[in-house]
GROMACS .gro file of C-alpha atoms in nm:
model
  418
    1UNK     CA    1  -7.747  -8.562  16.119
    2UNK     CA    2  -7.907  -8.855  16.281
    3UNK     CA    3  -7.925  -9.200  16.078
    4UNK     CA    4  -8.251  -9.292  16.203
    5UNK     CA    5  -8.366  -8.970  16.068
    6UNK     CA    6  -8.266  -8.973  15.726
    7UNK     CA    7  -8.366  -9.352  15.677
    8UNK     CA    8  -8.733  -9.284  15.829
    9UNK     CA    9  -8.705  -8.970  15.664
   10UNK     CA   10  -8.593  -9.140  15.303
   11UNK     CA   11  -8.891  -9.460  15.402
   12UNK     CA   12  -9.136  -9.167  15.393
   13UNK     CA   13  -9.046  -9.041  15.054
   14UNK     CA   14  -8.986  -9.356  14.892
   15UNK     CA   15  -9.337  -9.414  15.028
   16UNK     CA   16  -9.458  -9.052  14.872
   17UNK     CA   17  -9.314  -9.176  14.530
   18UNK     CA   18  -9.529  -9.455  14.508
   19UNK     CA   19  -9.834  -9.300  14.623
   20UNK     CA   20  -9.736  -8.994  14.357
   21UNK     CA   21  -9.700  -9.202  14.038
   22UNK     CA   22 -10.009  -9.423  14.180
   23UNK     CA   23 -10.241  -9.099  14.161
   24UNK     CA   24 -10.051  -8.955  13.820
   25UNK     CA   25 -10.151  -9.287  13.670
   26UNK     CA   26 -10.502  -9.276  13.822
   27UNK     CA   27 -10.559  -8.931  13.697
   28UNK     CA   28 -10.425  -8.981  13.315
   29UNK     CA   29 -10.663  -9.263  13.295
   30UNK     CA   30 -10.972  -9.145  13.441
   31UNK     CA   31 -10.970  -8.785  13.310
   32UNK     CA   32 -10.715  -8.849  13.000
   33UNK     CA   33 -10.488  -8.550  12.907
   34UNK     CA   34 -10.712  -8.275  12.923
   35UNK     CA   35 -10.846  -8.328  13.282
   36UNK     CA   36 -10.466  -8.423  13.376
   37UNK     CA   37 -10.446  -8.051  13.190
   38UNK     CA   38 -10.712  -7.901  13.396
   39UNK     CA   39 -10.545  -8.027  13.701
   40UNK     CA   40 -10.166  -7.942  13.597
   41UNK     CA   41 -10.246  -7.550  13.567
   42UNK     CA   42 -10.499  -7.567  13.898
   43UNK     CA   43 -10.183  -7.697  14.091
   44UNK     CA   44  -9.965  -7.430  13.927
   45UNK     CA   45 -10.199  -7.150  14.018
   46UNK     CA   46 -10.228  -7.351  14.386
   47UNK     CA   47  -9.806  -7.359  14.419
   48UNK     CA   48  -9.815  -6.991  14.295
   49UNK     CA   49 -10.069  -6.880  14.559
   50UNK     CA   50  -9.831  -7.056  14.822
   51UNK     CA   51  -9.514  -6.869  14.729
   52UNK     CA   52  -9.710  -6.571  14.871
   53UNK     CA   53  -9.850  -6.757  15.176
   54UNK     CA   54  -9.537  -6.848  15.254
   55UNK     CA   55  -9.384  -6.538  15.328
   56UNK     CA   56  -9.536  -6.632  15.699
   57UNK     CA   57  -9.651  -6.980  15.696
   58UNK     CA   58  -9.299  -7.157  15.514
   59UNK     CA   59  -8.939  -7.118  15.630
   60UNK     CA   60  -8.992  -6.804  15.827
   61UNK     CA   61  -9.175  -7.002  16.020
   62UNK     CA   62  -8.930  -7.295  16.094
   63UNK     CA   63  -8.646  -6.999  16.118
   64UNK     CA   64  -8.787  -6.864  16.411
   65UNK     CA   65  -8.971  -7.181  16.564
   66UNK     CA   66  -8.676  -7.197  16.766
   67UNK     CA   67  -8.597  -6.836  16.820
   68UNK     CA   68  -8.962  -6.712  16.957
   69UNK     CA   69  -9.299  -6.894  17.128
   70UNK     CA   70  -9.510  -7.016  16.926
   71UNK     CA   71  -9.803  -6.821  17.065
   72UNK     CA   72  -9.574  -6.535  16.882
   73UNK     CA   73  -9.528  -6.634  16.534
   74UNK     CA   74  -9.795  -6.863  16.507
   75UNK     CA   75 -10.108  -6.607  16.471
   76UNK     CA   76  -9.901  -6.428  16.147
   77UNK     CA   77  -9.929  -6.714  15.961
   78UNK     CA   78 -10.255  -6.809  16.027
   79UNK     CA   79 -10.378  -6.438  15.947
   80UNK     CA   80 -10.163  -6.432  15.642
   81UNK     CA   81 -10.278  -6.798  15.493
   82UNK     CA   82 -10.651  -6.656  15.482
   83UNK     CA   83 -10.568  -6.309  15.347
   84UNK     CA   84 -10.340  -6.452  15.041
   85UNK     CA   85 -10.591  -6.743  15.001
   86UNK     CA   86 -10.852  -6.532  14.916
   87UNK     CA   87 -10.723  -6.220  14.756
   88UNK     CA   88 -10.481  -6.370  14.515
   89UNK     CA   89 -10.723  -6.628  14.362
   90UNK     CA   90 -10.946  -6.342  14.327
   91UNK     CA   91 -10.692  -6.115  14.107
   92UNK     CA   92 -10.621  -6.502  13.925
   93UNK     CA   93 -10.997  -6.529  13.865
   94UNK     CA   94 -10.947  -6.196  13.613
   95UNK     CA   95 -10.727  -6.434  13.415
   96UNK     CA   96 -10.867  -6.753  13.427
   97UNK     CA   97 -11.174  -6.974  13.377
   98UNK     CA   98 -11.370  -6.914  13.680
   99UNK     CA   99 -11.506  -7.270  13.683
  100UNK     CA  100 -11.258  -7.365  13.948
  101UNK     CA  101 -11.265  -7.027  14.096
  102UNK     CA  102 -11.424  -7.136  14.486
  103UNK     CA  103 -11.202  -7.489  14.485
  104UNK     CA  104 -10.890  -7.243  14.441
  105UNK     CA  105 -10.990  -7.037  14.710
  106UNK     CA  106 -11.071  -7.341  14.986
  107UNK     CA  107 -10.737  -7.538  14.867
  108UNK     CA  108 -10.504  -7.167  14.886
  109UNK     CA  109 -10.665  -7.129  15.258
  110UNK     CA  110 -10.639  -7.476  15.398
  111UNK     CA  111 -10.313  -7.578  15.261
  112UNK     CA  112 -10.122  -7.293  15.430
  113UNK     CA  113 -10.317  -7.319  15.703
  114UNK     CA  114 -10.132  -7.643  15.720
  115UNK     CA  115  -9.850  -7.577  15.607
  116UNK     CA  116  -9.788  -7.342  15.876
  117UNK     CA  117  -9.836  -7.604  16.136
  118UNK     CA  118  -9.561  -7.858  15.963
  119UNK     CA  119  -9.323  -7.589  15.893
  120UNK     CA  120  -9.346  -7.542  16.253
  121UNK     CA  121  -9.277  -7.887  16.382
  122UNK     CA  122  -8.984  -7.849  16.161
  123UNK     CA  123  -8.835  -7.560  16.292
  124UNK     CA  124  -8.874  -7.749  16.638
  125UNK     CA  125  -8.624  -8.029  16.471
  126UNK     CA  126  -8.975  -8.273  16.451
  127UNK     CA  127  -8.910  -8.442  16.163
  128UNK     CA  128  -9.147  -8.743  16.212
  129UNK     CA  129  -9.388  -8.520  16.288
  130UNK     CA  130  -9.303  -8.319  15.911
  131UNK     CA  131  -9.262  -8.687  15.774
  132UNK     CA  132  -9.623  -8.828  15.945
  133UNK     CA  133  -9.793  -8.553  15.770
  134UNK     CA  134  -9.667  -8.510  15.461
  135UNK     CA  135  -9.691  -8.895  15.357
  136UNK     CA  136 -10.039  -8.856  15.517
  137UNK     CA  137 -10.155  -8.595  15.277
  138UNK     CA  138 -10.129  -8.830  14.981
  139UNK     CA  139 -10.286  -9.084  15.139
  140UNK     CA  140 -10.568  -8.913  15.252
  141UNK     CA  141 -10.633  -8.750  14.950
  142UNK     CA  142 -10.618  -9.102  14.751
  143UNK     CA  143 -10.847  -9.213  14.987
  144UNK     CA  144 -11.128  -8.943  14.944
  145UNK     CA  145 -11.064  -8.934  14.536
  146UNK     CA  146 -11.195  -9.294  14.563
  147UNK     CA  147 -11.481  -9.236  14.802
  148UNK     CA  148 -11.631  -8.943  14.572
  149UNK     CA  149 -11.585  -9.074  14.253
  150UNK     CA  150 -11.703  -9.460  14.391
  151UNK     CA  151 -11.920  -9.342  14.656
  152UNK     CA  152 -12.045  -9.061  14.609
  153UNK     CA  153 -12.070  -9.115  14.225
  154UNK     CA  154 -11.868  -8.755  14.128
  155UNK     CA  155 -11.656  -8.888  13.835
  156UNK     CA  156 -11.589  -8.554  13.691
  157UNK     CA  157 -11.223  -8.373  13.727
  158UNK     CA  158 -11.412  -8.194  14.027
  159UNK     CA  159 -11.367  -8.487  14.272
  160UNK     CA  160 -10.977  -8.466  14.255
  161UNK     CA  161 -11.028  -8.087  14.430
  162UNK     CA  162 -11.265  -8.194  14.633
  163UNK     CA  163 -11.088  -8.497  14.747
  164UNK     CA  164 -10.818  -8.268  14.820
  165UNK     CA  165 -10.973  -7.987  15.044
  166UNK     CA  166 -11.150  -8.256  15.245
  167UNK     CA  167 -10.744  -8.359  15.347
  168UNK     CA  168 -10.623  -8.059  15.375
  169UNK     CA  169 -10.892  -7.957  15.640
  170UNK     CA  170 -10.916  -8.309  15.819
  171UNK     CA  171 -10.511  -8.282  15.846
  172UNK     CA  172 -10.485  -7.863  15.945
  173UNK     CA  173 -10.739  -7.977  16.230
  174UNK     CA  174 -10.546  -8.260  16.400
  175UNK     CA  175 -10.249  -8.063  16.316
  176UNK     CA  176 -10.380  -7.794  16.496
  177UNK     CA  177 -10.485  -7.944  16.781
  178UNK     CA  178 -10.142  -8.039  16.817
  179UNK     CA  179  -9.977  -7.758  16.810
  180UNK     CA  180 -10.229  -7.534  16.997
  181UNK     CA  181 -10.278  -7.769  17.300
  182UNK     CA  182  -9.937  -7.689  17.416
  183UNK     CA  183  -9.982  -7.308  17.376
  184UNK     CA  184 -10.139  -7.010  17.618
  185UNK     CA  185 -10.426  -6.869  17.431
  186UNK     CA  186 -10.357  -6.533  17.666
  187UNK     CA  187  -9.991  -6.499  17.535
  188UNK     CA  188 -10.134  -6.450  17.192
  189UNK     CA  189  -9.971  -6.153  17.068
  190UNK     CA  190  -9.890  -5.947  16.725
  191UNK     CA  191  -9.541  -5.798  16.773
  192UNK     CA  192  -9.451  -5.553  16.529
  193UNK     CA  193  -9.108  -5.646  16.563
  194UNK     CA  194  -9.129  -5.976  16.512
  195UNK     CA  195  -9.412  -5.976  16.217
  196UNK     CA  196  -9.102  -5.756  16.036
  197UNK     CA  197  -8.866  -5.979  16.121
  198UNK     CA  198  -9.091  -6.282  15.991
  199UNK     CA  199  -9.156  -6.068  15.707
  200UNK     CA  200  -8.849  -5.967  15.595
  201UNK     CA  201  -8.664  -6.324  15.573
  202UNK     CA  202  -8.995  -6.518  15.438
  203UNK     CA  203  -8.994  -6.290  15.120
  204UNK     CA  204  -8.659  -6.290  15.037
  205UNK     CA  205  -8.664  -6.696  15.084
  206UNK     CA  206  -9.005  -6.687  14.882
  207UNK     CA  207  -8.851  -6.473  14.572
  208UNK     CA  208  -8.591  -6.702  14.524
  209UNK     CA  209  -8.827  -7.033  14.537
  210UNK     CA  210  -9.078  -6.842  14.342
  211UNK     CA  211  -8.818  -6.761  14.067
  212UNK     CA  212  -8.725  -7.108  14.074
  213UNK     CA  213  -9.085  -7.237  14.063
  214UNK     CA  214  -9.131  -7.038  13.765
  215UNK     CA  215  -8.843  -7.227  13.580
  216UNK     CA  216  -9.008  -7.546  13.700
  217UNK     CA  217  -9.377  -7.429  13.535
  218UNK     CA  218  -9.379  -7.173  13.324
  219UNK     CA  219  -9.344  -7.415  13.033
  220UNK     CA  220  -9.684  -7.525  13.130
  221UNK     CA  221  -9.845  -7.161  13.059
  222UNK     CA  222  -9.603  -7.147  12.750
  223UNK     CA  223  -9.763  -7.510  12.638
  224UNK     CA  224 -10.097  -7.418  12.704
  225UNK     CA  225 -10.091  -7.073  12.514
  226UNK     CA  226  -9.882  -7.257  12.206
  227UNK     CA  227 -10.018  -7.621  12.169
  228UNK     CA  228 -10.319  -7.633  12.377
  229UNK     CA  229 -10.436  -7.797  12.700
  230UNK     CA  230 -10.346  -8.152  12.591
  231UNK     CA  231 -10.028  -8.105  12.561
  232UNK     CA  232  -9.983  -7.952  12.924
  233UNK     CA  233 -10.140  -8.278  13.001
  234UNK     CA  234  -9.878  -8.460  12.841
  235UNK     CA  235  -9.601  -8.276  12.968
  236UNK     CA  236  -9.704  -8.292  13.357
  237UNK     CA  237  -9.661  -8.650  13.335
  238UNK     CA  238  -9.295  -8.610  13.290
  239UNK     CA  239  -9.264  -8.334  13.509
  240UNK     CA  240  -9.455  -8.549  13.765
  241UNK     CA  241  -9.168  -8.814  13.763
  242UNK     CA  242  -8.934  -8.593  13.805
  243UNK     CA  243  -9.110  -8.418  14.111
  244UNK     CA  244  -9.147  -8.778  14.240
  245UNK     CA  245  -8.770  -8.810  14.230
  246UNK     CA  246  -8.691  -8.477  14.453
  247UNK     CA  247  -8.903  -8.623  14.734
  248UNK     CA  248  -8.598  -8.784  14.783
  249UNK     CA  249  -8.367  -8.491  14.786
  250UNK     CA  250  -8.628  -8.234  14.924
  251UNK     CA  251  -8.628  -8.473  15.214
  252UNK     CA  252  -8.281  -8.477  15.284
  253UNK     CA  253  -8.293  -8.068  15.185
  254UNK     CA  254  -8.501  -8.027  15.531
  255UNK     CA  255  -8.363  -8.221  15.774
  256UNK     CA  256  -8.024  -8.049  15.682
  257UNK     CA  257  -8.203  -7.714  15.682
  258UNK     CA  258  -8.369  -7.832  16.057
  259UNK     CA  259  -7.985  -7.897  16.128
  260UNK     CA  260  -7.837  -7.565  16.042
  261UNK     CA  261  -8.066  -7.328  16.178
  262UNK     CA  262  -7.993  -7.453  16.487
  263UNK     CA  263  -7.569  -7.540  16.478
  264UNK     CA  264  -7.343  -7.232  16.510
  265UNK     CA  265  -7.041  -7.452  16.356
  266UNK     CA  266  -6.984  -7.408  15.969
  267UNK     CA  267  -6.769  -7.655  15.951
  268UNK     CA  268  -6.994  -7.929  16.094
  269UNK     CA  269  -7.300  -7.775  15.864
  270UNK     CA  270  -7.063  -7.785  15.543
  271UNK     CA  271  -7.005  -8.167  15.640
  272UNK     CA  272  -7.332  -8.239  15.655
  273UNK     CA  273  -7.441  -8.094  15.339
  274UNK     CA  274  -7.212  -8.296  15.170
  275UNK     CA  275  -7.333  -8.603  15.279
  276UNK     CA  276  -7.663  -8.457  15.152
  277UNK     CA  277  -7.526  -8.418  14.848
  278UNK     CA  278  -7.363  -8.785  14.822
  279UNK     CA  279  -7.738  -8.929  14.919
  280UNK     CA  280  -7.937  -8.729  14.722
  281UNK     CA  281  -7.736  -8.750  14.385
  282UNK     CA  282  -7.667  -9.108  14.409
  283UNK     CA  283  -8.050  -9.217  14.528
  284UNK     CA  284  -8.152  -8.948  14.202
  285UNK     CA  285  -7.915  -9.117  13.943
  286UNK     CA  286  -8.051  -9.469  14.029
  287UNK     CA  287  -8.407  -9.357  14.042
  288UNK     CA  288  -8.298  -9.215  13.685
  289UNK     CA  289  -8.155  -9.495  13.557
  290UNK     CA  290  -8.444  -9.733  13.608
  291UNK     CA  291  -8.697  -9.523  13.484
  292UNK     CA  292  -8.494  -9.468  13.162
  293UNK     CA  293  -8.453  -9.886  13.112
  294UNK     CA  294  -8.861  -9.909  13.164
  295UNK     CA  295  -8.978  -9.942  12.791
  296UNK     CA  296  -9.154  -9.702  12.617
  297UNK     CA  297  -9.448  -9.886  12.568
  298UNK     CA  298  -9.462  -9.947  12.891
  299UNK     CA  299  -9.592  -9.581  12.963
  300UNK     CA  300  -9.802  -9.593  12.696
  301UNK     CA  301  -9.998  -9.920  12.917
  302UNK     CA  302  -9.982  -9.760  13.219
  303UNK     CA  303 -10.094  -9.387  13.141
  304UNK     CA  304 -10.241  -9.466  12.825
  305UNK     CA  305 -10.181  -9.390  12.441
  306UNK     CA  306 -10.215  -9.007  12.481
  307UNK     CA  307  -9.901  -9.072  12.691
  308UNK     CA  308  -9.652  -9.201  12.475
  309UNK     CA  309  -9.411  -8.954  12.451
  310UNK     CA  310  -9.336  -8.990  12.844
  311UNK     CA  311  -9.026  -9.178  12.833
  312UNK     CA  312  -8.883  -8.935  12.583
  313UNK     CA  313  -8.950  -8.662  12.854
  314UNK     CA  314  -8.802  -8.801  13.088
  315UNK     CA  315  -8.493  -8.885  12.881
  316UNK     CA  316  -8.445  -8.470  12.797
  317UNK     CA  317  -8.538  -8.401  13.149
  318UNK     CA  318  -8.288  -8.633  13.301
  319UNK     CA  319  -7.992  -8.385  13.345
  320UNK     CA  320  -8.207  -8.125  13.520
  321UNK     CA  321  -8.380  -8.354  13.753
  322UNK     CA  322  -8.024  -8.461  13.850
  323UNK     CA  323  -7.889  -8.120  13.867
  324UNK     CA  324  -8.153  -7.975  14.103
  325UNK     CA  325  -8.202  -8.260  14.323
  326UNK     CA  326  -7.832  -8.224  14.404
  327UNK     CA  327  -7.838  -7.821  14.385
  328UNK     CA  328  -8.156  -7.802  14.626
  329UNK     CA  329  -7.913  -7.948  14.936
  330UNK     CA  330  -7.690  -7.704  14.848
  331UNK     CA  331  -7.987  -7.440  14.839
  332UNK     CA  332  -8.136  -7.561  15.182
  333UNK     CA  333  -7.812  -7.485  15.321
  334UNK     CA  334  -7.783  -7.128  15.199
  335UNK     CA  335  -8.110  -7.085  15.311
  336UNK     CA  336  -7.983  -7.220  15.705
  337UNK     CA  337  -7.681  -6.969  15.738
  338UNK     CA  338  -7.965  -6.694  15.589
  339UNK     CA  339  -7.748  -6.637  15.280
  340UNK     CA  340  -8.016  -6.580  15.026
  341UNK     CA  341  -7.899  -6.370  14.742
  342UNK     CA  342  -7.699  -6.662  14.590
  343UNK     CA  343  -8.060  -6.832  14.579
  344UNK     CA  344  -8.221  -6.540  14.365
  345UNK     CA  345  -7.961  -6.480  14.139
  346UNK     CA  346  -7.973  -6.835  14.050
  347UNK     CA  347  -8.315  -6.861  13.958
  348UNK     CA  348  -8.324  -6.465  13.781
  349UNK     CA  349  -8.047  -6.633  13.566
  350UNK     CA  350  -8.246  -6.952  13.514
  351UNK     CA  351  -8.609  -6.727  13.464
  352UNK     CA  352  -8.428  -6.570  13.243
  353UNK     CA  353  -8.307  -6.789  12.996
  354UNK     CA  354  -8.639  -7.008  13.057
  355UNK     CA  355  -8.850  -6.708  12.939
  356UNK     CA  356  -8.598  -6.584  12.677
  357UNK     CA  357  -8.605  -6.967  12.495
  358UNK     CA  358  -8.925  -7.055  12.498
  359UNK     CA  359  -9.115  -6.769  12.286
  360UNK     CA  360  -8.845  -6.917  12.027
  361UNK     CA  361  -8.837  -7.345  12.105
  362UNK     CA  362  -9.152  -7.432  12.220
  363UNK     CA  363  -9.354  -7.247  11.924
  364UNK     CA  364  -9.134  -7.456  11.706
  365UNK     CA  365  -9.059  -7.818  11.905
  366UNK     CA  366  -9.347  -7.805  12.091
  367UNK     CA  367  -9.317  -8.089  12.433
  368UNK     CA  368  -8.984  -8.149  12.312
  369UNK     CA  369  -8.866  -7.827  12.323
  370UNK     CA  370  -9.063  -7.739  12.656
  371UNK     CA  371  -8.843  -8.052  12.782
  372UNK     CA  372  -8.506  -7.907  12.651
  373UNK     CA  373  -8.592  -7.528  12.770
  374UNK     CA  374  -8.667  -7.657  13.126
  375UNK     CA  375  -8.373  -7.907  13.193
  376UNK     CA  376  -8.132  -7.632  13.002
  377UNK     CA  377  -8.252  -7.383  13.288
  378UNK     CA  378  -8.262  -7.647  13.572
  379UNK     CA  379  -7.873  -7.734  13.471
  380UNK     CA  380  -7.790  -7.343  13.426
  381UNK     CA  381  -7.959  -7.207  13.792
  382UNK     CA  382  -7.810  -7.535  13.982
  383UNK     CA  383  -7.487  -7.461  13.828
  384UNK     CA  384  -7.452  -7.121  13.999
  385UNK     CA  385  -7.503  -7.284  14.320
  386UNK     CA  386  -7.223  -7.531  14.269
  387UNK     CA  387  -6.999  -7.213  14.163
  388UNK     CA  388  -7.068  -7.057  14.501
  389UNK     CA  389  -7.087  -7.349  14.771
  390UNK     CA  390  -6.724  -7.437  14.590
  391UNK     CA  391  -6.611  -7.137  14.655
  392UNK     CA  392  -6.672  -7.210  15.048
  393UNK     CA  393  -6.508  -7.520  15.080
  394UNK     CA  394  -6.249  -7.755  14.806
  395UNK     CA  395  -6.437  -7.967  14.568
  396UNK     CA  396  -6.395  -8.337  14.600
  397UNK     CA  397  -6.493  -8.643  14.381
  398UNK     CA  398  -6.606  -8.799  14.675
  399UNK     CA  399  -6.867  -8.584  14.776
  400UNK     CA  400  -7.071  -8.798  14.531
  401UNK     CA  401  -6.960  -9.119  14.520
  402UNK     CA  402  -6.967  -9.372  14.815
  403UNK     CA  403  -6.639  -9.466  14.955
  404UNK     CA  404  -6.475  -9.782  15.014
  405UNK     CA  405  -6.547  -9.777  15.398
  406UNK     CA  406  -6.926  -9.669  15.349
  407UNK     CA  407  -6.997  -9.968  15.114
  408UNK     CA  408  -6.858 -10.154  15.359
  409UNK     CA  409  -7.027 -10.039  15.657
  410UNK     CA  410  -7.376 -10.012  15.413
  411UNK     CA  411  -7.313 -10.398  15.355
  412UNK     CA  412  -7.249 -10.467  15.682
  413UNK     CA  413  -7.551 -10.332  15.809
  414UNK     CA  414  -7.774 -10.490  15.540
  415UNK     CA  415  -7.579 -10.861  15.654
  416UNK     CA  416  -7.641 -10.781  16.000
  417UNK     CA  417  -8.055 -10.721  15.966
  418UNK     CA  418  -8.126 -10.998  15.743
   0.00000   0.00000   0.00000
């Protein structure tokens, strides 16, 4: 694992966290907790739409990047991204408020659409390229937020979604271009072999992630049926912190995956992850820490008064954010040596116990309980995955704790560029 890679790679995310708790703020001031609502469960339905897009368009397609031209996996996912964007939010729209019915539909189709292209540099070990991008789609959609709504004059919710499918279609077309300009248009071809193959490891990679996702938002559906749209308002902000946080770790997560799909040696892949692991939970508990020592009132300032429960969220969400920024290294690496069962019995167990609690706690404790159902469930599903990768190799204190020598070197290092 190169070190220019993981500190451009970790620059990138710290980058993303800003530009993440810059918009959250933004958004819980402008629209209050009900837009910040609106927009929690139109993001849910969004992520839920892309657990079926990327059966083609997500780590099936950096599996095989390396394995097959891209003039031969490339047209399944762009096929796929426009089928599942516009059937599924069509079977959603017999659920839900059709108000945001034709934004779901444009944002389901362009973001896998481009997804599909960055999933592809990564399976072709591009990692600025998957770094470039994804730090460009915050910025880009910050950018357009404030030309609509200071511009253009749209100050409704609307202009976040709007905002939004502008930069996913600016960034899927330079993306594009990018990827297509090296490719034969007349070796374009739909293998049946190779659509099954694509097939058959992007679902069971996408049932385990979707299982997990669930634990990560089903207490927003549970919130909204319970307590109301406010409160789902309320809750994101939390949950948006801790999302912040994994940049870090989901980082790290895909430059390791990048690395193991293409080394044959275990033994060098097992190393690796556990410098993952050292990074990740170390960067995670810090990140922790100070946002635990920022005063309450603080968040109440910054988001505003509907907001003042935020630092308490964060306090019963702590453990979990910690456990699955560690656990999702672990995960990534399952995922390289294509050992995905591990991955969906961990999140049946956690889905499980998530669905299970909540008809009881949140009913009863309302945000606090959604808070201690969630990080219960994060700390029982990244548990499993400990259990497992332990079994593979001896556990050692020092996989998460910096030794002497590192400090050293890290010093050393920070001496010699000042």
């Amino acid at each position: 694992m190169k070190q220019n890679t993981i500190l451009k790679t970790f620059v990138s995310r710290f980058l993303i966290l800003i530009l993440n708790f810059g918009l959250v703020i933004y958004s819980a001031n402008m629209w209050g907790s009900e837009g910040k609502g609106v927009i929690s469960i139109v993001i849910a339905d969004l992520t839920i739409i892309s657990f079926f897009a990327n059966i083609f368009v997500g780590s099936s397609m950096s599996y095989f990047a390396s394995k097959y031209k891209v003039e031969q996996v490339l047209p399944f996912a762009y096929v796929w991204s426009i089928l599942i964007g516009i059937v599924i939010p069509v079977i959603f729209n017999f659920n839900h408020a059709s108000e945001y019915f034709g934004y779901l539909i444009l944002l389901s189709v362009l973001s896998s659409l481009l997804a599909a292209n960055i999933n592809l540099f990564v399976g072709m070990q591009n990692i600025k390229m998957f770094n470039l991008y994804t730090v460009l789609q915050q910025i880009i959609h910050i950018i357009f937020i404030g030309i609509i709504i200071y511009i253009v004059k749209i100050t409704s919710v609307n202009s976040y979604f709007i905002a939004q499918i502008i930069c996913f279609g600016v960034l899927f077309l330079i993306s594009a271009f990018q990827v297509l300009k090296h490719c034969q248009f007349s070796n374009i071809s739909f293998s049946k072999s190779i659509g099954a193959k694509l097939f058959d490891y992007g679902w069971k990679t996408q049932l385990s992630a979707f299982l997990q996702f669930l634990n990560y938002r089903l207490s927003f559906y549970f919130l909204e049926y319970f307590k109301g749209i406010v409160s789902v308002g309320i809750f994101s902000v939390g949950i948006a912190f801790s999302e912040a946080v994994w940049t870090v770790s989901r980082s790290l997560s895909v430059i390791l995956y990048a690395d193991v799909v293409n080394n044959t040696d275990s033994n060098i892949a097992i190393q690796k992850t556990k410098i993952s692991l050292r990074i990740s939970f170390l960067i995670t508990l810090l990140f922790i820490i100070v946002m635990l020592l920022i005063p309450a009132e603080l968040y109440s300032m910054i988001f505003g008064k509907d907001f003042s429960q935020t630092k308490e969220i964060i306090l019963f969400l702590s453990p979990g954010i910690l456990a699955i920024a560690v656990s999702n290294i672990i995960g990534y690496y399952f995922a390289g040596i294509n050992k995905l069962r591990i991955l969906n019995v961990k999140a049946i167990i956690g889905l499980i116990f998530t669905v299970v609690s909540s008809f009881y706690i949140i009913p009863r404790w309302g945000i606090r309980g959604a808070c201690i159902v969630t990080s219960i469930s994060y700390c029982i599903s990244s548990a499993i995955l400990f259990w497992r990768f332990y079994q593979l190799t001896e556990f050692h204190i020092q996989d998460y704790v910096l030794s002497k020598t590192e400090i050293n070197l890290l010093l050393n290092k920070i001496v010699k560029k000042k």
